[in-house]
PDB file of C-alpha atoms and ligand atoms in Angstrom:
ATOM      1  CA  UNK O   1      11.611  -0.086  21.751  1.00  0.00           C
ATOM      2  CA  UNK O   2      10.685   1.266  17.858  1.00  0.00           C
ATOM      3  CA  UNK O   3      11.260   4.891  19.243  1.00  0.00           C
ATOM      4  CA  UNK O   4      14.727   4.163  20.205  1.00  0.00           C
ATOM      5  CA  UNK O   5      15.693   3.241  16.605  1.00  0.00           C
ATOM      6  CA  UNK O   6      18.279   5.779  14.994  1.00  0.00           C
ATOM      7  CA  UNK O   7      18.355   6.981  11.500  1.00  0.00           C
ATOM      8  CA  UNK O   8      21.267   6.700  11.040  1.00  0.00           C
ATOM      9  CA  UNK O   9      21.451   3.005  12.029  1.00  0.00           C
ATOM     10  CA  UNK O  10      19.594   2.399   9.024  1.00  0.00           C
ATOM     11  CA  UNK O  11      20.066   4.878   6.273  1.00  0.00           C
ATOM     12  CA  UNK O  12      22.900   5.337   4.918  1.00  0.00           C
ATOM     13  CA  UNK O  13      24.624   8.617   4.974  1.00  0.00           C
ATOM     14  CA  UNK O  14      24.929  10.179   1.130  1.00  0.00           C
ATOM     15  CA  UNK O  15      26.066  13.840  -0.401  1.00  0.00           C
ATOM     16  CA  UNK O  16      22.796  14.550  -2.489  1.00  0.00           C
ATOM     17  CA  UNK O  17      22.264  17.373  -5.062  1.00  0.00           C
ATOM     18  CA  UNK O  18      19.890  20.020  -3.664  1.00  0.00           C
ATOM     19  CA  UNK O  19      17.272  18.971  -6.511  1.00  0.00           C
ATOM     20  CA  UNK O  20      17.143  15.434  -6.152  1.00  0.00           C
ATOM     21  CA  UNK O  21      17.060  15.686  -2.279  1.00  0.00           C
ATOM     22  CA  UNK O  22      13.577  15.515  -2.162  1.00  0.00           C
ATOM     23  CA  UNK O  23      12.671  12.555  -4.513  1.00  0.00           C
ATOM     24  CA  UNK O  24      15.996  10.809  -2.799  1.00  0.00           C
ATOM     25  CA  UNK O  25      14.917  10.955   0.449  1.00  0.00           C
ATOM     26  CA  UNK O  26      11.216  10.188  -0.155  1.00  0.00           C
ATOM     27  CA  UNK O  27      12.408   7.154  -2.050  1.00  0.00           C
ATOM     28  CA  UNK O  28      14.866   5.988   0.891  1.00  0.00           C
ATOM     29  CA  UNK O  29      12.223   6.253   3.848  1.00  0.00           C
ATOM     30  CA  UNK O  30       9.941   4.698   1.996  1.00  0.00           C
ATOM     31  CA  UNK O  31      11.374   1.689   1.592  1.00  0.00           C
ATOM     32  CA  UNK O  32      13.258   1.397   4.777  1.00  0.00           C
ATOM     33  CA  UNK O  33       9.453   1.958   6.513  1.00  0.00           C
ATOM     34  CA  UNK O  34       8.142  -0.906   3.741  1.00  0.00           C
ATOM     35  CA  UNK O  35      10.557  -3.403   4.442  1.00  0.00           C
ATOM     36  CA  UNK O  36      10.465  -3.170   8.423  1.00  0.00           C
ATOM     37  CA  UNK O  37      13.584  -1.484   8.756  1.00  0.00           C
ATOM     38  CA  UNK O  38      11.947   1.491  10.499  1.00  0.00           C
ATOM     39  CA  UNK O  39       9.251  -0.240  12.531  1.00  0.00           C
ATOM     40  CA  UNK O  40       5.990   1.425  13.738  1.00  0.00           C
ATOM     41  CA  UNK O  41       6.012   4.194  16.292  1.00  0.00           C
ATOM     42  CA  UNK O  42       9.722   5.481  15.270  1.00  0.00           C
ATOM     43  CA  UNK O  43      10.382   9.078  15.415  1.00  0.00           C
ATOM     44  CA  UNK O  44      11.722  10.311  11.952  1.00  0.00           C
ATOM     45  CA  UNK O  45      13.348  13.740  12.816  1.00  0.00           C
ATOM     46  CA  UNK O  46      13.709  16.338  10.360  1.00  0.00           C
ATOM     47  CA  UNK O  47      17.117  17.825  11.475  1.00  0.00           C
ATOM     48  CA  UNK O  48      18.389  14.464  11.758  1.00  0.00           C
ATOM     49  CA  UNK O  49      17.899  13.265   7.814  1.00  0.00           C
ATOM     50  CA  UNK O  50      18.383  17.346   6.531  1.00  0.00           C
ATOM     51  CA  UNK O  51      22.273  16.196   8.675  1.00  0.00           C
ATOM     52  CA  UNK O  52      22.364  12.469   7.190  1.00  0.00           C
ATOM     53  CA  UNK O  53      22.259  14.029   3.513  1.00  0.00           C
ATOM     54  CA  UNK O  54      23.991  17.081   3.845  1.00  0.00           C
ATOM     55  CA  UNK O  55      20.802  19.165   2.716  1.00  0.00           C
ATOM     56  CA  UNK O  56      18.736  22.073   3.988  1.00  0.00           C
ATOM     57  CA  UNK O  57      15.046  21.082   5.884  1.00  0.00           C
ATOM     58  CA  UNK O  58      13.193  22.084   3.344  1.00  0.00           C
ATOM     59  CA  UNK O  59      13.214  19.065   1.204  1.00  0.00           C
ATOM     60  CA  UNK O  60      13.013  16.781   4.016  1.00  0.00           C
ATOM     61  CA  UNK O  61       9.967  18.697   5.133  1.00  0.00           C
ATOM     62  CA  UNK O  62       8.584  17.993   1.578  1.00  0.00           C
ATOM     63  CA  UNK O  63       9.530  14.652   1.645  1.00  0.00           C
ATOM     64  CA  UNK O  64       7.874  13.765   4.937  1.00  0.00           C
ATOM     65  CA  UNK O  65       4.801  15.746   3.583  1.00  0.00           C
ATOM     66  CA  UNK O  66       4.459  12.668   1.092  1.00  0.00           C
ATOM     67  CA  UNK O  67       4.955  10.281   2.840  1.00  0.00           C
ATOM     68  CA  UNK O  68       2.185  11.472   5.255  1.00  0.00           C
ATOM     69  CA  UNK O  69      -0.337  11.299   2.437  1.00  0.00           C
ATOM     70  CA  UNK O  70       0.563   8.012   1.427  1.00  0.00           C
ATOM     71  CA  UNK O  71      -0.759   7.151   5.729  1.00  0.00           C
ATOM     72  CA  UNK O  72       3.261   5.955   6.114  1.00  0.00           C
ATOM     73  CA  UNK O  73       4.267   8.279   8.604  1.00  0.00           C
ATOM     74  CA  UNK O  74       1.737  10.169  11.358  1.00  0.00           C
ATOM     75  CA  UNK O  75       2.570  13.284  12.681  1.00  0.00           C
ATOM     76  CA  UNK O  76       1.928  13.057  16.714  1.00  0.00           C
ATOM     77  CA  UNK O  77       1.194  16.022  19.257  1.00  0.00           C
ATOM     78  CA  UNK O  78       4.841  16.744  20.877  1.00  0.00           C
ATOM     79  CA  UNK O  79       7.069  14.306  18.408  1.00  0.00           C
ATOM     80  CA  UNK O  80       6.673  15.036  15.008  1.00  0.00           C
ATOM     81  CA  UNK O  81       6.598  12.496  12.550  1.00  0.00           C
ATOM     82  CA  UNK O  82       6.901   8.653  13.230  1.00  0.00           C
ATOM     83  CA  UNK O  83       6.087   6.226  11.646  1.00  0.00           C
ATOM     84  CA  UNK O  84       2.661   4.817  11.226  1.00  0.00           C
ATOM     85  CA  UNK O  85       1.133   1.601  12.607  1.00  0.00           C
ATOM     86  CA  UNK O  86       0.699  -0.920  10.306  1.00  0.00           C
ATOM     87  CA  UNK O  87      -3.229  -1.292  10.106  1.00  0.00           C
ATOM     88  CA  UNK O  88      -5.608  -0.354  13.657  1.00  0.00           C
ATOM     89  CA  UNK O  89      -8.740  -1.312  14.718  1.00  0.00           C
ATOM     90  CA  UNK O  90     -10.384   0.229  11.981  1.00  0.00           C
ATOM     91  CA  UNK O  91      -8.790  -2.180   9.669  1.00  0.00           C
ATOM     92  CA  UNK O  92     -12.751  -3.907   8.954  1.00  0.00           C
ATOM     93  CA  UNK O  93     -13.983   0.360   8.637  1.00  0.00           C
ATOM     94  CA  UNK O  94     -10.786   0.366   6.026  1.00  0.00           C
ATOM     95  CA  UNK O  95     -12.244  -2.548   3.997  1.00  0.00           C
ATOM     96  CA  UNK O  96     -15.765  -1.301   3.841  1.00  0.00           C
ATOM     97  CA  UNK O  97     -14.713   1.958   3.071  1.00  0.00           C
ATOM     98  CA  UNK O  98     -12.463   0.283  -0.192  1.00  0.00           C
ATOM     99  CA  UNK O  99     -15.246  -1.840  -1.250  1.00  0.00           C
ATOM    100  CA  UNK O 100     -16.839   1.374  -2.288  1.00  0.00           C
ATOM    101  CA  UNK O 101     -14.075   3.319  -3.451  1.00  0.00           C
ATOM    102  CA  UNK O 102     -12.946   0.190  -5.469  1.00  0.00           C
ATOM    103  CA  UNK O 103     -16.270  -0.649  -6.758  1.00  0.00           C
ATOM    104  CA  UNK O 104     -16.530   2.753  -8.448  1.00  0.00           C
ATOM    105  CA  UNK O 105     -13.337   2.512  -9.833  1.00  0.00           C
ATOM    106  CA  UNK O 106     -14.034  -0.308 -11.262  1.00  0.00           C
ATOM    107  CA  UNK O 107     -17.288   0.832 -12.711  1.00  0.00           C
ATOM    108  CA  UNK O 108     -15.611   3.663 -14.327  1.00  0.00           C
ATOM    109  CA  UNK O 109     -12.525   2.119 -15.452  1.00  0.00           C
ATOM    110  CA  UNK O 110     -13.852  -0.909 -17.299  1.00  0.00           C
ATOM    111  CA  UNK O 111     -15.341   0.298 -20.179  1.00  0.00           C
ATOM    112  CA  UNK O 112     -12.268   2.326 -21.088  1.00  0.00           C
ATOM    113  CA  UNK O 113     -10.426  -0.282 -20.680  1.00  0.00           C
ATOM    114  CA  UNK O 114      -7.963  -1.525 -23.445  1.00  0.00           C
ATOM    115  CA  UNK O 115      -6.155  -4.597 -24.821  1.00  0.00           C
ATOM    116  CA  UNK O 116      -2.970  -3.479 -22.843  1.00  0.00           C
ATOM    117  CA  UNK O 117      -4.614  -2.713 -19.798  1.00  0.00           C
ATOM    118  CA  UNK O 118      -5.844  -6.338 -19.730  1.00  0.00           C
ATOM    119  CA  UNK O 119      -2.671  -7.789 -20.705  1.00  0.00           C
ATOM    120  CA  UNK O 120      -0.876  -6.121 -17.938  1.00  0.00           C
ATOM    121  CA  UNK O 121      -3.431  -7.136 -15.512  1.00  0.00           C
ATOM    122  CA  UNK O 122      -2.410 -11.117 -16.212  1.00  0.00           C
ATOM    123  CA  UNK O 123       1.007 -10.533 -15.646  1.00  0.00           C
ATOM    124  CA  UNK O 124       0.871  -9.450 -12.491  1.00  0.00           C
ATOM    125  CA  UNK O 125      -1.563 -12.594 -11.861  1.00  0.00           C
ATOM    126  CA  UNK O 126       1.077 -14.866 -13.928  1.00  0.00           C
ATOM    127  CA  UNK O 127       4.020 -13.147 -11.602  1.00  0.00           C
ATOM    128  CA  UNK O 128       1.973 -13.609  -8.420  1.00  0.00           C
ATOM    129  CA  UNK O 129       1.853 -17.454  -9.206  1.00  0.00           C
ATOM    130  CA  UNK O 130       5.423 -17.739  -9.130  1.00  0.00           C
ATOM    131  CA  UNK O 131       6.501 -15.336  -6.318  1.00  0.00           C
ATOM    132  CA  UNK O 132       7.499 -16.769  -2.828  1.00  0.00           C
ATOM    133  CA  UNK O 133       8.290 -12.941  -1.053  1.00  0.00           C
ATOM    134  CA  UNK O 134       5.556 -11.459   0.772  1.00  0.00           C
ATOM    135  CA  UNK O 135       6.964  -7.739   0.167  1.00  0.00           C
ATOM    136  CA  UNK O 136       6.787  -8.724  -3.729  1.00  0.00           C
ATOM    137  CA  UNK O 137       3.355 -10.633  -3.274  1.00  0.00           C
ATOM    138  CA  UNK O 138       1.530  -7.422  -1.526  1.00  0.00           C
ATOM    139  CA  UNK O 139       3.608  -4.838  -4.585  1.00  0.00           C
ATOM    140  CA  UNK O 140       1.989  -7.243  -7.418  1.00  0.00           C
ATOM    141  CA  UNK O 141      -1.289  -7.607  -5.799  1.00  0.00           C
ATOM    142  CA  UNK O 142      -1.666  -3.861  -5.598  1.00  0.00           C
ATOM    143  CA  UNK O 143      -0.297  -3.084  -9.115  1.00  0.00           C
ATOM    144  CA  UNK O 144      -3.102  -5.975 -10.115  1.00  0.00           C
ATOM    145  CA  UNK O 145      -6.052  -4.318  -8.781  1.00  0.00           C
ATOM    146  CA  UNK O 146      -4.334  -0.481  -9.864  1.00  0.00           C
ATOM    147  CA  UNK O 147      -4.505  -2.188 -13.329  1.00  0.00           C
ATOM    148  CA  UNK O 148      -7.809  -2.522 -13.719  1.00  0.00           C
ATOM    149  CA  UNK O 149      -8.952   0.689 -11.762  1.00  0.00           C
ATOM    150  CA  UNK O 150      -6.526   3.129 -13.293  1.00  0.00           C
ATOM    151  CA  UNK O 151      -8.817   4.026 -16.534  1.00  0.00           C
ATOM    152  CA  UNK O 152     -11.380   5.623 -13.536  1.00  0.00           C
ATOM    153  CA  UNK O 153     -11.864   9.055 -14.849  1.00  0.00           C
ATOM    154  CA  UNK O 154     -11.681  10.634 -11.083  1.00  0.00           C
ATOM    155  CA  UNK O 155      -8.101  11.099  -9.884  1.00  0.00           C
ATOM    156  CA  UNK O 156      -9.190  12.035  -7.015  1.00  0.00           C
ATOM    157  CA  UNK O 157     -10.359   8.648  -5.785  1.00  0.00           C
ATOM    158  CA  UNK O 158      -7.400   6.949  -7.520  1.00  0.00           C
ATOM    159  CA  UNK O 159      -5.468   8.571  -5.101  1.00  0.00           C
ATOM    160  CA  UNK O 160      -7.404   7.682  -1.943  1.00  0.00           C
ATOM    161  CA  UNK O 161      -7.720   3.931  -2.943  1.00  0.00           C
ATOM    162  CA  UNK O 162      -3.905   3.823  -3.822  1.00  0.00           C
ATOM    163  CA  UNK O 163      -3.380   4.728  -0.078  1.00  0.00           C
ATOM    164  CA  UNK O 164      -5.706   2.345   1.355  1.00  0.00           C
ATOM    165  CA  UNK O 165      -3.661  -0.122  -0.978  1.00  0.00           C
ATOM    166  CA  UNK O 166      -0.262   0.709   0.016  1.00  0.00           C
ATOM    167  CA  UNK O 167      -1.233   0.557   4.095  1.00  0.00           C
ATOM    168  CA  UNK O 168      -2.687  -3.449   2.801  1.00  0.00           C
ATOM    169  CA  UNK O 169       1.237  -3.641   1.009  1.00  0.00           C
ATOM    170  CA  UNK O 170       2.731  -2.771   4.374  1.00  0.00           C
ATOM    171  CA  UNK O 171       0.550  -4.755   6.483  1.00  0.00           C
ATOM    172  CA  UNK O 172       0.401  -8.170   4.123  1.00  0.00           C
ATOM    173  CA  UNK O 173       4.256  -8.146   4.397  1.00  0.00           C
ATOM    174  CA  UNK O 174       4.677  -8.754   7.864  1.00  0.00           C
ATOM    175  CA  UNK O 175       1.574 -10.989   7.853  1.00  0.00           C
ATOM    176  CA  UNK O 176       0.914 -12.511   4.857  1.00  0.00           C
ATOM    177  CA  UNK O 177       2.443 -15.594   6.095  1.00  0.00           C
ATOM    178  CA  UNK O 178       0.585 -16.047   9.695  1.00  0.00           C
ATOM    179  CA  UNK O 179      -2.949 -15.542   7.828  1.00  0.00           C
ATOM    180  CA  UNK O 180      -3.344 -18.417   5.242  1.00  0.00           C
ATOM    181  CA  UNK O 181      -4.411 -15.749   2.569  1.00  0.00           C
ATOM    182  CA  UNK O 182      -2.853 -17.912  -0.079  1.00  0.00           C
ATOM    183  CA  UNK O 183      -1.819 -16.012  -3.221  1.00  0.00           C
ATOM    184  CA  UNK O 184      -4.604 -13.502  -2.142  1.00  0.00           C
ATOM    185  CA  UNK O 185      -6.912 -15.790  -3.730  1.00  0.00           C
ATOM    186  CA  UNK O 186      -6.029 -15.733  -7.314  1.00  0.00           C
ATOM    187  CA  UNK O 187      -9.151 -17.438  -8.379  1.00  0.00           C
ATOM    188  CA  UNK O 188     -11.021 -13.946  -7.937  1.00  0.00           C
ATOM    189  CA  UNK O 189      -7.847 -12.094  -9.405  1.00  0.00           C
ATOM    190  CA  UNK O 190      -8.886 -14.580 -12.570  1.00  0.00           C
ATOM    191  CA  UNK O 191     -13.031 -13.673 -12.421  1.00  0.00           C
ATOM    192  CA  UNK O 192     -12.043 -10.763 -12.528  1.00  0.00           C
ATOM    193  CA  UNK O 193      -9.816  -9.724 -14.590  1.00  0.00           C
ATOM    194  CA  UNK O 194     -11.946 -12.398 -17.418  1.00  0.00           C
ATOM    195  CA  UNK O 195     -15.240 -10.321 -16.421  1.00  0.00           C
ATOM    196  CA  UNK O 196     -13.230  -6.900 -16.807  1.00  0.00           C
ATOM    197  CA  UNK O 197     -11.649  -8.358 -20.349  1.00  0.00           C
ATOM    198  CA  UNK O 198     -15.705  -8.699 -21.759  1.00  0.00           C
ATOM    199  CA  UNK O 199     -16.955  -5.567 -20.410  1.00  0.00           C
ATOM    200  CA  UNK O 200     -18.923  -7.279 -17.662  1.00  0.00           C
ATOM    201  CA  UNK O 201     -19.007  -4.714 -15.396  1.00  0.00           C
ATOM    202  CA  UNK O 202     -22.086  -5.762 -12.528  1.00  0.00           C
ATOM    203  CA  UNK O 203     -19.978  -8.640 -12.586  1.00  0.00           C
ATOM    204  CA  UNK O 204     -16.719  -7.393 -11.919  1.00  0.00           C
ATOM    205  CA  UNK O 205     -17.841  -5.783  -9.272  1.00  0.00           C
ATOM    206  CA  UNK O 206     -19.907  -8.574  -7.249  1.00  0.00           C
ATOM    207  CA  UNK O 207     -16.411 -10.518  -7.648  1.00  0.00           C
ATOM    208  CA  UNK O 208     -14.044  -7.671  -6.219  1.00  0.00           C
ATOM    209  CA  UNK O 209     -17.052  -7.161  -3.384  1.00  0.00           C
ATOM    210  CA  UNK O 210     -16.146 -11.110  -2.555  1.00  0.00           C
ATOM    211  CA  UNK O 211     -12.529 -10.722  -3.101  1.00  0.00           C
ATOM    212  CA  UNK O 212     -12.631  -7.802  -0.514  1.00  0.00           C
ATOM    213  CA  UNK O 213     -15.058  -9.506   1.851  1.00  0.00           C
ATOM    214  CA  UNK O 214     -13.327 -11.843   2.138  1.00  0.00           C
ATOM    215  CA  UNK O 215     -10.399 -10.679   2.666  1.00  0.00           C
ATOM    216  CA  UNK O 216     -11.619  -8.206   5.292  1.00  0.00           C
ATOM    217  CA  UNK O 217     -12.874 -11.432   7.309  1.00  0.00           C
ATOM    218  CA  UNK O 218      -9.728 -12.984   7.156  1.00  0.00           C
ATOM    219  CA  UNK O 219      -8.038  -9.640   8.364  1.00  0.00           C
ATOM    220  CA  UNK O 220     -10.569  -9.507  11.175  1.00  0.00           C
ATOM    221  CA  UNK O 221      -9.677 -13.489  12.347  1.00  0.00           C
ATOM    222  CA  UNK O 222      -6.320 -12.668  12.432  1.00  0.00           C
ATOM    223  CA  UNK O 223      -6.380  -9.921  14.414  1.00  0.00           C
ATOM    224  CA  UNK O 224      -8.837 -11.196  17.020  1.00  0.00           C
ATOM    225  CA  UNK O 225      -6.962 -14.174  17.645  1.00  0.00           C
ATOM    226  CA  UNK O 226      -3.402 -11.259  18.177  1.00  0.00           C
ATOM    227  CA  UNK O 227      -5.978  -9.644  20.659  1.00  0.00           C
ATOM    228  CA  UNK O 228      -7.060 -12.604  22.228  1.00  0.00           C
ATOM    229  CA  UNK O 229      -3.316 -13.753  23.004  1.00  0.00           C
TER     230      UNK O 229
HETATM  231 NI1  LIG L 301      -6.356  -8.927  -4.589  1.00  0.00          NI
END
């Protein structure tokens, strides 16, 4: 069972300076919880890591607090923290709900776009070509679409659609491989990134509106045939 998983199984236990604790810590949970180390549903104690890393629980607390926002851990009635599921039933209300969160991004990002932003934007389509992992496919897919959003003037929503991309990360590495998704479809990373390039904004957006469709429906296959088994 997840919840029988110790920390200390899987992190390693390290002397850290009070004020790098919190960074430290943030930075080793997350990527234990990214790369499956800490599955789903396990209880991440605060006592326990303050012990692991010889710190007080204040940092840890802060640390946890982060992690929280970015929907990796849950705190649950009676246990404390654990660690989130990878994506629930409301994995179709997710994609809606980024469709218009990344369609205003988009809006508002691509005419302040530059040169560089552009640029960067076809690496990470250049780097997806190549790339075999599925924890390095879901990272360049998310810095892709981040690339072209990240000019949006409203930070606010930068932040909420980063989330909703970093619980796709977690999810398309376990998954990536069961659902057929390809590349994630590089021939609408292409449209539109080229639409974004010429300032073609009602464009850009029909394009990520497929992109996202259709990767919704795809989602949604997948997890009705799990259901169904
Ligand atoms: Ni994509």
């Amino acid at each position: 069972m997840a919840e029988k998983i110790k920390l200390s199984n899987v992190l390693a236990s390290e002397q850290l300076p009070a004020h790098l604790a919190r960074g430290v810590i943030e930075e080793r949970l997350r990527s234990a919880i990214l790369d499956g180390r800490l599955p789903p549903g396990t209880a991440v104690r605060q006592q326990e890591i303050a012990d692991l890393y010889g710190v007080s629980r204040m940092p840890v607390r802060e640390a946890l607090r982060q992690l929280e926002a970015q929907s990796l851990l849950k705190v649950e009635m009676h246990k404390g923290a654990v660690v989130a599921p990878l994506i629930g039933e409301d994995a179709v209300d997710t994609y809606a709900l980024r469709v218009l969160l990344e369609s205003e991004a988009l809006r508002q990002s691509i005419p302040l776009l530059e040169a560089d932003d552009i640029a960067s934007a076809r690496s990470y389509i250049e780097q997806l070509e190549n790339e075999t992992s599925h924890a390095e496919i879901g990272r360049l897919n998310r810095l892709f679409h981040m690339s072209l959003y990240g000019k949006a003037s409203n930070q606010k929503l930068l932040r909420l659609i980063e989330n909703e991309l970093n619980e796709e990360e977690r999810f398309l590495r376990f998954h990536l491989s069961s659902m057929g998704l390809g590349k994630l479809t590089q021939d609408d990373h292409n449209a539109l990134v080229d639409a974004a390039a010429e300032k073609r904004v009602d464009e850009a957006v029909r394009v990520l509106e497929q992109h996202l469709n259709n990767g919704s429906r795809v989602i949604r296959n997948y997890l009705d045939k799990q259901l169904a088994r």
